[in-house]
Amino acid sequence: MASAAEQLAANINLSAFSKAEDLKKRIWFTIGVLIVYRLGTYIPLPGVNAAVMKAFTEQNSGGLLGMLDMFSGGGLSRMSIMALNIMPYISASIITQLMRAVVPQMEAMWKEGDSGRRKINQYTRYGTVLLATVQGFGVAVWLESMSGAAGQAVIDPGIFFRLTAVVTVVGATVFLMWLGEQITARGIGNGISLIIFAGIVANLPSSVIGALELGRTGALSYIVLLLLVVASIAMITFIVFFERAQRRIHIQYPKRQMGNKISEAQSTHMPLKLNVSGVIPPIFASSIMMLPLTVSGFSGQGGPEWLQWIAVSFQHGTTTFIIIYLSLIAFFAFFYTSIVFNPVDVSENLKKAGGFIAGYRPGKSTADYLDYVVTRLTLVGALFLCFVCAVPELLQAKYALSFYLGGTTFLIAVSVPMDTVAQIHSHLMQHQYEGLMKKSRLGKRRNPRK
């Protein structure tokens, strides 16, 4: 079976793609949804002076504001209706998954099957609306306190503007969440990841031009720019190599008798990625690091000293920011891996299927071994993620580079396309299998037994 799958994978070509009508529809649907999203980031929030907002974000692009603008695909600097982007949904997902680990009832609900998971997904949607409302109100108050050379950021501040801003931003966030779910269900790839990917990649050219402009003005020497290009290529190669690396655990199936037939003993393997959690930990960590900006936004530019301390301490490039950021990445690497891979459940499924790992008894012994392997893989994956995110952070702090050239950007720009291409290959292989089955049935009909 493995050799047949490898042969099919090797034979995937453009002719097979041209015949996969369902796959082409999924790809076009995904592209169409992403275009709608990008158009939405250019719809301005009513009542906001765009010139003041643009000048302010350019002056403060090195802080958390720049990070939030990166994840919003430039929607924050333009103060569009999608300024919050999909980040409230990600924050709500973090809270829901933390509750699954703490509340036994929610974990039991998750194990009920599709019905239980639909309920938890519904709770995530409710949480998204609540968080978007809170963050939208914080953004509205923050905008009212902002002023520049062109005047006030809000043309007509007051309760009506706050209400309009909150309703508009919440509606856009919910719409964007729905678009992500539609991509996952009817398109190709993970919808939420693709939306973040589209926002980041759309602004990469301007970031590259900005870096070249630093070289033209003399802020960066051409030697440093060349080293940054070489380092970027090396980083991308390193990420690709690490994302494709696997730890294969050999699984054996003994001879089994089914009626009068005896199946031969089989041997296969269970592939485990070195980075089991993928790109989720940096995204979750970035989402948490944006919360202080929302909290400080409630008081505008003034407020209590503790709010001002939070805003200053969490500035991009500071030692406090980097330590907390990397700690959150390591935490979410272990936390998310524990959610997506349960050694006890995998051990039980192997036992039910009659498979076993050589040298380990089915049940607890197998679960302990899997836990041993996954824990060490997660440690390596966490170190990998921290390294990829730490090096660009230090370079950004030293050379004032754009967030779009950061570690999270590299991870998303490499990992999301790799996962999407893997799904496309999976659909093509399924289409080729279905084509072979149809030909086999047609051959039997043309040559019936007499």
Short mmCIF file of C-alpha atoms in Angstrom, two decimals:
data_model
loop_
_atom_site.label_atom_id
_atom_site.label_comp_id
_atom_site.label_asym_id
_atom_site.label_seq_id
_atom_site.Cartn_x
_atom_site.Cartn_y
_atom_site.Cartn_z
CA MET A 1 0.00 0.00 0.00
CA ALA A 2 2.81 2.43 0.88
CA SER A 3 4.60 1.80 -2.44
CA ALA A 4 1.37 2.38 -4.40
CA ALA A 5 0.83 5.67 -2.58
CA GLU A 6 4.40 6.72 -3.33
CA GLN A 7 3.95 5.88 -7.00
CA LEU A 8 0.76 7.91 -7.16
CA ALA A 9 2.47 10.84 -5.46
CA ALA A 10 5.31 10.63 -7.99
CA ASN A 11 2.86 10.57 -10.92
CA ILE A 12 0.96 13.72 -9.90
CA ASN A 13 1.19 16.09 -12.86
CA LEU A 14 -0.65 18.91 -14.56
CA SER A 15 -2.87 16.54 -16.54
CA ALA A 16 -4.13 15.01 -13.29
CA PHE A 17 -4.74 18.51 -11.92
CA SER A 18 -6.71 19.55 -15.01
CA LYS A 19 -9.09 16.62 -14.52
CA ALA A 20 -9.68 17.30 -10.81
CA GLU A 21 -12.67 19.61 -11.20
CA ASP A 22 -13.57 19.58 -7.50
CA LEU A 23 -10.05 20.60 -6.53
CA LYS A 24 -10.04 23.46 -9.04
CA LYS A 25 -13.35 24.71 -7.64
CA ARG A 26 -11.91 24.62 -4.12
CA ILE A 27 -8.81 26.57 -5.18
CA TRP A 28 -10.82 29.21 -7.03
CA PHE A 29 -13.18 29.51 -4.07
CA THR A 30 -10.23 30.05 -1.71
CA ILE A 31 -8.69 32.68 -3.99
CA GLY A 32 -12.04 34.48 -4.28
CA VAL A 33 -12.52 34.59 -0.50
CA LEU A 34 -8.98 35.92 0.04
CA ILE A 35 -9.65 38.67 -2.54
CA VAL A 36 -12.81 39.65 -0.65
CA TYR A 37 -10.76 39.80 2.56
CA ARG A 38 -8.08 42.00 0.99
CA LEU A 39 -10.72 44.37 -0.40
CA GLY A 40 -12.25 44.59 3.08
CA THR A 41 -8.98 45.84 4.55
CA TYR A 42 -9.30 48.95 2.37
CA ILE A 43 -12.80 49.92 3.56
CA PRO A 44 -12.23 52.79 6.05
CA LEU A 45 -13.85 52.95 9.46
CA PRO A 46 -16.50 55.73 9.40
CA GLY A 47 -15.59 58.94 11.20
CA VAL A 48 -11.78 58.46 11.26
CA ASN A 49 -9.24 60.85 9.78
CA ALA A 50 -7.10 58.47 7.74
CA ALA A 51 -4.19 60.93 7.40
CA VAL A 52 -3.75 61.24 11.17
CA MET A 53 -3.92 57.47 11.62
CA LYS A 54 -1.38 56.81 8.89
CA ALA A 55 1.09 59.34 10.32
CA PHE A 56 0.71 57.90 13.82
CA THR A 57 1.28 54.28 12.74
CA GLU A 58 4.36 55.29 10.72
CA GLN A 59 5.84 56.96 13.81
CA ASN A 60 5.06 53.98 16.07
CA SER A 61 5.61 51.11 13.64
CA GLY A 62 8.34 49.61 15.84
CA GLY A 63 6.10 48.76 18.78
CA LEU A 64 3.18 46.47 19.37
CA LEU A 65 1.19 48.71 17.06
CA GLY A 66 3.40 47.55 14.19
CA MET A 67 2.87 43.90 15.16
CA LEU A 68 -0.91 44.37 15.24
CA ASP A 69 -0.78 46.12 11.86
CA MET A 70 1.20 43.16 10.48
CA PHE A 71 -1.44 40.64 11.54
CA SER A 72 -4.23 42.89 10.26
CA GLY A 73 -2.64 42.97 6.81
CA GLY A 74 -2.19 46.75 6.98
CA GLY A 75 -5.80 47.25 8.03
CA LEU A 76 -4.84 49.05 11.24
CA SER A 77 -2.60 51.64 9.57
CA ARG A 78 -5.47 52.35 7.16
CA MET A 79 -7.95 52.08 10.07
CA SER A 80 -10.24 49.86 8.05
CA ILE A 81 -13.29 48.04 9.32
CA MET A 82 -11.09 44.91 9.56
CA ALA A 83 -8.51 46.59 11.80
CA LEU A 84 -8.76 43.78 14.38
CA ASN A 85 -8.51 41.14 11.65
CA ILE A 86 -8.89 37.58 12.94
CA MET A 87 -6.99 38.13 16.22
CA PRO A 88 -10.11 38.12 18.50
CA TYR A 89 -10.96 34.67 17.12
CA ILE A 90 -7.44 33.43 17.84
CA SER A 91 -7.62 34.81 21.39
CA ALA A 92 -11.00 33.14 21.90
CA SER A 93 -9.54 29.86 20.60
CA ILE A 94 -6.72 30.12 23.14
CA ILE A 95 -9.21 30.62 25.98
CA THR A 96 -11.38 27.72 24.78
CA GLN A 97 -8.43 25.33 24.55
CA LEU A 98 -7.17 26.39 27.97
CA MET A 99 -10.64 25.66 29.37
CA ARG A 100 -10.55 22.22 27.74
CA ALA A 101 -7.37 21.48 29.68
CA VAL A 102 -8.82 22.82 32.96
CA VAL A 103 -12.55 21.98 32.80
CA PRO A 104 -13.21 18.20 32.55
CA GLN A 105 -16.74 18.78 31.24
CA MET A 106 -15.43 20.58 28.16
CA GLU A 107 -12.90 17.83 27.46
CA ALA A 108 -15.69 15.26 27.76
CA MET A 109 -17.81 17.37 25.41
CA TRP A 110 -14.94 17.40 22.89
CA LYS A 111 -14.70 13.61 22.99
CA GLU A 112 -18.42 13.22 22.29
CA GLY A 113 -17.72 13.65 18.59
CA ASP A 114 -19.01 16.14 16.05
CA SER A 115 -21.89 17.35 18.22
CA GLY A 116 -19.62 18.18 21.15
CA ARG A 117 -17.05 19.88 18.93
CA ARG A 118 -19.77 21.98 17.31
CA LYS A 119 -20.80 23.20 20.77
CA ILE A 120 -17.22 24.13 21.66
CA ASN A 121 -16.79 25.89 18.31
CA GLN A 122 -19.96 27.82 19.07
CA TYR A 123 -18.51 28.88 22.43
CA THR A 124 -15.41 30.08 20.54
CA ARG A 125 -17.61 32.19 18.28
CA TYR A 126 -19.37 33.74 21.29
CA GLY A 127 -15.97 34.47 22.81
CA THR A 128 -14.86 36.08 19.55
CA VAL A 129 -17.82 38.46 19.62
CA LEU A 130 -17.16 39.35 23.27
CA LEU A 131 -13.43 39.96 22.76
CA ALA A 132 -14.01 41.91 19.54
CA THR A 133 -16.50 44.13 21.41
CA VAL A 134 -14.03 44.84 24.21
CA GLN A 135 -11.14 45.44 21.82
CA GLY A 136 -13.31 47.54 19.50
CA PHE A 137 -14.33 49.79 22.39
CA GLY A 138 -10.67 50.12 23.42
CA VAL A 139 -9.72 51.08 19.86
CA ALA A 140 -12.53 53.67 19.72
CA VAL A 141 -11.42 55.33 22.98
CA TRP A 142 -7.80 55.21 21.83
CA LEU A 143 -8.69 56.88 18.52
CA GLU A 144 -10.59 59.67 20.27
CA SER A 145 -7.47 60.54 22.31
CA MET A 146 -5.22 60.66 19.25
CA SER A 147 -4.29 63.85 17.43
CA GLY A 148 -1.68 64.97 14.93
CA ALA A 149 -0.64 67.77 12.63
CA ALA A 150 -3.74 67.17 10.51
CA GLY A 151 -6.04 67.47 13.53
CA GLN A 152 -7.98 64.95 15.61
CA ALA A 153 -8.04 61.31 14.51
CA VAL A 154 -11.81 61.18 15.09
CA ILE A 155 -13.81 63.78 13.20
CA ASP A 156 -16.79 63.78 15.58
CA PRO A 157 -15.92 62.02 18.88
CA GLY A 158 -18.62 60.92 21.26
CA ILE A 159 -20.94 58.06 22.18
CA PHE A 160 -22.29 57.78 18.64
CA PHE A 161 -18.80 57.26 17.19
CA ARG A 162 -17.95 54.67 19.85
CA LEU A 163 -21.15 52.75 19.20
CA THR A 164 -20.68 52.89 15.42
CA ALA A 165 -17.03 51.84 15.65
CA VAL A 166 -17.76 48.88 17.94
CA VAL A 167 -20.65 47.59 15.82
CA THR A 168 -18.67 47.98 12.59
CA VAL A 169 -15.48 46.35 13.88
CA VAL A 170 -17.35 43.45 15.55
CA GLY A 171 -19.40 42.83 12.40
CA ALA A 172 -16.26 42.81 10.23
CA THR A 173 -14.47 40.43 12.62
CA VAL A 174 -17.41 38.00 12.66
CA PHE A 175 -17.61 38.18 8.86
CA LEU A 176 -13.89 37.44 8.62
CA MET A 177 -14.26 34.50 11.03
CA TRP A 178 -17.06 33.15 8.81
CA LEU A 179 -14.87 33.54 5.72
CA GLY A 180 -12.12 31.53 7.40
CA GLU A 181 -14.55 28.75 8.26
CA GLN A 182 -15.84 28.72 4.68
CA ILE A 183 -12.31 28.30 3.32
CA THR A 184 -11.70 25.36 5.66
CA ALA A 185 -15.01 23.69 4.74
CA ARG A 186 -15.36 24.48 1.02
CA GLY A 187 -11.88 25.60 -0.04
CA ILE A 188 -8.38 24.28 0.38
CA GLY A 189 -6.13 24.68 3.43
CA ASN A 190 -6.80 26.12 6.87
CA GLY A 191 -8.91 29.25 6.47
CA ILE A 192 -7.67 31.19 9.49
CA SER A 193 -4.00 30.53 8.65
CA LEU A 194 -4.53 31.51 5.01
CA ILE A 195 -6.16 34.81 6.00
CA ILE A 196 -3.19 35.69 8.20
CA PHE A 197 -0.84 34.52 5.44
CA ALA A 198 -2.58 36.67 2.81
CA GLY A 199 -2.38 39.77 5.01
CA ILE A 200 1.33 39.32 5.70
CA VAL A 201 2.41 38.39 2.18
CA ALA A 202 0.46 41.29 0.64
CA ASN A 203 2.67 43.75 2.53
CA LEU A 204 5.99 41.96 2.08
CA PRO A 205 6.96 43.90 -1.10
CA SER A 206 6.60 47.26 0.68
CA SER A 207 8.72 45.95 3.58
CA VAL A 208 11.46 44.84 1.20
CA ILE A 209 11.36 48.24 -0.51
CA GLY A 210 11.57 49.88 2.93
CA ALA A 211 14.69 47.85 3.75
CA LEU A 212 16.26 48.83 0.42
CA GLU A 213 15.39 52.45 1.14
CA LEU A 214 17.34 52.20 4.40
CA GLY A 215 20.32 51.09 2.35
CA ARG A 216 19.90 53.94 -0.15
CA THR A 217 19.76 56.58 2.58
CA GLY A 218 22.77 55.10 4.35
CA ALA A 219 20.91 53.93 7.46
CA LEU A 220 22.03 50.41 6.55
CA SER A 221 25.23 49.57 4.70
CA TYR A 222 25.02 47.43 1.58
CA ILE A 223 27.09 44.77 3.33
CA VAL A 224 24.48 44.54 6.08
CA LEU A 225 21.70 44.34 3.46
CA LEU A 226 23.55 41.53 1.67
CA LEU A 227 24.00 39.68 4.95
CA LEU A 228 20.27 40.12 5.68
CA VAL A 229 19.40 38.62 2.28
CA VAL A 230 21.70 35.65 2.87
CA ALA A 231 20.34 35.22 6.40
CA SER A 232 16.74 35.33 5.10
CA ILE A 233 17.46 32.62 2.51
CA ALA A 234 19.23 30.52 5.15
CA MET A 235 16.30 30.99 7.55
CA ILE A 236 13.75 29.91 4.94
CA THR A 237 15.84 26.84 4.07
CA PHE A 238 16.18 25.98 7.75
CA ILE A 239 12.42 26.30 8.31
CA VAL A 240 11.61 24.11 5.29
CA PHE A 241 14.08 21.46 6.40
CA PHE A 242 12.77 21.47 9.97
CA GLU A 243 9.09 21.46 8.96
CA ARG A 244 9.62 18.42 6.73
CA ALA A 245 11.70 16.51 9.30
CA GLN A 246 9.97 13.53 10.92
CA ARG A 247 10.53 11.02 13.66
CA ARG A 248 9.15 7.70 12.40
CA ILE A 249 7.92 5.17 14.94
CA HIS A 250 7.65 1.65 13.53
CA ILE A 251 4.30 -0.04 14.01
CA GLN A 252 3.84 -3.81 13.53
CA TYR A 253 0.65 -5.75 12.88
CA PRO A 254 0.73 -9.53 13.50
CA LYS A 255 -0.92 -12.21 11.37
CA ARG A 256 -4.69 -12.15 11.69
CA GLN A 257 -7.33 -14.66 10.64
CA MET A 258 -10.55 -13.27 9.18
CA GLY A 259 -12.86 -16.17 8.38
CA ASN A 260 -10.96 -18.58 6.14
CA LYS A 261 -8.36 -15.98 5.17
CA ILE A 262 -5.13 -15.26 7.05
CA SER A 263 -3.64 -11.82 6.56
CA GLU A 264 0.14 -11.53 6.51
CA ALA A 265 2.05 -9.63 9.17
CA GLN A 266 2.52 -5.99 8.19
CA SER A 267 4.90 -3.25 9.20
CA THR A 268 4.34 0.48 8.83
CA HIS A 269 5.38 3.65 10.61
CA MET A 270 3.79 6.54 12.49
CA PRO A 271 5.29 9.87 11.29
CA LEU A 272 5.72 12.55 13.97
CA LYS A 273 6.88 16.02 12.96
CA LEU A 274 9.74 17.53 14.92
CA ASN A 275 7.62 20.66 15.22
CA VAL A 276 4.31 19.06 16.16
CA SER A 277 2.59 22.35 17.06
CA GLY A 278 3.43 24.04 13.75
CA VAL A 279 3.06 27.81 13.47
CA ILE A 280 0.36 28.05 16.16
CA PRO A 281 2.62 28.96 19.16
CA PRO A 282 4.08 32.17 17.62
CA ILE A 283 0.59 33.27 16.52
CA PHE A 284 -0.87 32.60 19.98
CA ALA A 285 2.08 34.34 21.68
CA SER A 286 1.72 37.37 19.40
CA SER A 287 -1.99 37.51 20.18
CA ILE A 288 -1.28 37.56 23.92
CA MET A 289 1.39 40.24 23.50
CA MET A 290 -1.16 42.50 21.79
CA LEU A 291 -3.48 42.55 24.82
CA PRO A 292 -1.49 45.28 26.67
CA LEU A 293 -2.06 47.59 23.71
CA THR A 294 -5.82 47.06 24.05
CA VAL A 295 -5.70 47.57 27.82
CA SER A 296 -3.71 50.79 27.55
CA GLY A 297 -6.06 51.96 24.82
CA PHE A 298 -8.95 52.26 27.29
CA SER A 299 -7.30 55.27 28.93
CA GLY A 300 -6.11 56.91 25.72
CA GLN A 301 -2.72 58.52 26.01
CA GLY A 302 -3.02 59.19 29.74
CA GLY A 303 -4.37 56.95 32.45
CA PRO A 304 -2.94 55.37 35.60
CA GLU A 305 0.77 54.79 36.01
CA TRP A 306 0.39 51.01 35.91
CA LEU A 307 -1.22 51.23 32.45
CA GLN A 308 1.59 53.46 31.23
CA TRP A 309 4.11 51.01 32.70
CA ILE A 310 2.48 48.14 30.79
CA ALA A 311 2.57 50.10 27.55
CA VAL A 312 6.25 50.99 27.99
CA SER A 313 7.43 47.58 29.28
CA PHE A 314 5.83 45.71 26.38
CA GLN A 315 7.41 47.85 23.70
CA HIS A 316 8.95 45.86 20.88
CA GLY A 317 12.67 45.25 21.23
CA THR A 318 12.85 45.58 25.01
CA THR A 319 14.31 42.76 27.12
CA THR A 320 10.97 42.28 28.89
CA PHE A 321 9.14 41.92 25.58
CA ILE A 322 11.58 39.35 24.16
CA ILE A 323 11.70 37.23 27.35
CA ILE A 324 7.90 37.11 27.71
CA TYR A 325 7.41 36.54 23.99
CA LEU A 326 9.79 33.56 23.84
CA SER A 327 8.39 32.13 27.09
CA LEU A 328 4.88 32.24 25.65
CA ILE A 329 6.07 30.52 22.46
CA ALA A 330 7.65 27.68 24.48
CA PHE A 331 4.53 27.35 26.65
CA PHE A 332 2.12 27.19 23.71
CA ALA A 333 4.39 24.70 21.90
CA PHE A 334 3.95 22.22 24.76
CA PHE A 335 0.33 23.17 25.44
CA TYR A 336 -0.87 22.87 21.84
CA THR A 337 1.02 19.61 21.30
CA SER A 338 -0.70 18.12 24.35
CA ILE A 339 -4.05 18.99 22.75
CA VAL A 340 -3.43 17.72 19.22
CA PHE A 341 -1.57 14.55 20.28
CA ASN A 342 -2.83 12.44 23.18
CA PRO A 343 -0.51 9.43 23.76
CA VAL A 344 -3.20 7.53 25.69
CA ASP A 345 -5.75 7.85 22.88
CA VAL A 346 -3.18 6.88 20.23
CA SER A 347 -2.14 3.87 22.29
CA GLU A 348 -5.74 2.73 22.67
CA ASN A 349 -6.40 3.12 18.95
CA LEU A 350 -3.31 1.04 18.15
CA LYS A 351 -4.44 -1.63 20.59
CA LYS A 352 -7.91 -1.80 19.03
CA ALA A 353 -6.39 -2.12 15.55
CA GLY A 354 -4.08 -4.90 16.70
CA GLY A 355 -0.90 -2.88 16.18
CA PHE A 356 2.00 -2.54 18.59
CA ILE A 357 5.44 -0.96 18.91
CA ALA A 358 8.24 -3.51 19.13
CA GLY A 359 9.56 -3.78 22.67
CA TYR A 360 6.52 -2.15 24.32
CA ARG A 361 3.33 -3.77 25.52
CA PRO A 362 0.03 -2.38 24.21
CA GLY A 363 -1.63 0.02 26.63
CA LYS A 364 0.17 2.03 29.30
CA SER A 365 3.68 0.99 28.24
CA THR A 366 3.06 2.18 24.69
CA ALA A 367 1.45 5.41 25.92
CA ASP A 368 4.45 6.15 28.16
CA TYR A 369 6.84 5.57 25.27
CA LEU A 370 4.85 7.84 22.95
CA ASP A 371 4.73 10.50 25.65
CA TYR A 372 8.52 10.18 26.08
CA VAL A 373 9.11 10.64 22.34
CA VAL A 374 6.62 13.49 21.84
CA THR A 375 7.91 15.42 24.87
CA ARG A 376 11.42 15.43 23.48
CA LEU A 377 10.22 16.30 20.00
CA THR A 378 8.24 19.19 21.46
CA LEU A 379 11.32 20.44 23.31
CA VAL A 380 13.25 20.47 20.04
CA GLY A 381 10.31 22.14 18.29
CA ALA A 382 10.01 24.81 21.00
CA LEU A 383 13.73 25.60 20.74
CA PHE A 384 13.38 25.79 16.96
CA LEU A 385 10.44 28.23 17.20
CA CYS A 386 12.20 30.38 19.80
CA PHE A 387 15.33 30.55 17.66
CA VAL A 388 13.44 31.46 14.49
CA CYS A 389 11.48 34.19 16.29
CA ALA A 390 14.34 35.50 18.47
CA VAL A 391 16.95 36.16 15.77
CA PRO A 392 14.74 38.48 13.65
CA GLU A 393 13.50 40.21 16.83
CA LEU A 394 17.07 41.11 17.75
CA LEU A 395 17.80 42.26 14.19
CA GLN A 396 14.63 44.37 14.13
CA ALA A 397 15.56 46.03 17.42
CA LYS A 398 19.08 46.80 16.13
CA TYR A 399 18.36 47.90 12.57
CA ALA A 400 14.71 49.11 12.89
CA LEU A 401 13.47 46.66 10.25
CA SER A 402 9.81 46.03 9.49
CA PHE A 403 7.74 43.42 11.33
CA TYR A 404 7.05 41.83 7.96
CA LEU A 405 10.65 40.57 7.97
CA GLY A 406 10.29 38.93 11.40
CA GLY A 407 10.40 35.32 12.57
CA THR A 408 6.62 34.90 12.72
CA THR A 409 6.43 36.17 9.15
CA PHE A 410 8.98 33.61 7.97
CA LEU A 411 7.16 30.79 9.75
CA ILE A 412 3.75 31.71 8.37
CA ALA A 413 5.05 32.47 4.87
CA VAL A 414 6.75 29.03 4.68
CA SER A 415 4.57 26.72 6.78
CA VAL A 416 1.11 27.74 5.52
CA PRO A 417 1.93 27.21 1.80
CA MET A 418 3.59 23.87 2.64
CA ASP A 419 0.46 22.68 4.46
CA THR A 420 -1.78 23.93 1.65
CA VAL A 421 0.31 22.20 -1.03
CA ALA A 422 0.18 19.00 1.03
CA GLN A 423 -3.62 19.19 1.02
CA ILE A 424 -3.63 19.76 -2.73
CA HIS A 425 -1.48 16.66 -3.21
CA SER A 426 -3.86 14.73 -0.97
CA HIS A 427 -6.85 15.78 -3.11
CA LEU A 428 -4.99 14.85 -6.30
CA MET A 429 -4.10 11.43 -4.94
CA GLN A 430 -7.72 10.86 -3.92
CA HIS A 431 -8.87 11.91 -7.39
CA GLN A 432 -6.42 9.50 -9.03
CA TYR A 433 -7.57 6.66 -6.76
CA GLU A 434 -11.19 7.37 -7.68
CA GLY A 435 -10.24 7.40 -11.37
CA LEU A 436 -8.55 4.01 -11.05
CA MET A 437 -11.58 2.57 -9.26
CA LYS A 438 -13.93 3.83 -11.98
CA LYS A 439 -11.76 2.29 -14.71
CA SER A 440 -11.68 -0.99 -12.81
CA ARG A 441 -15.48 -1.08 -12.48
CA LEU A 442 -15.91 -0.13 -16.14
CA GLY A 443 -13.56 -2.95 -17.16
CA LYS A 444 -15.59 -5.47 -15.16
CA ARG A 445 -18.81 -4.30 -16.82
CA ARG A 446 -17.31 -4.68 -20.29
CA ASN A 447 -16.02 -8.16 -19.52
CA PRO A 448 -18.75 -9.82 -17.43
CA ARG A 449 -18.28 -13.38 -16.31
CA LYS A 450 -20.24 -15.98 -18.27
#
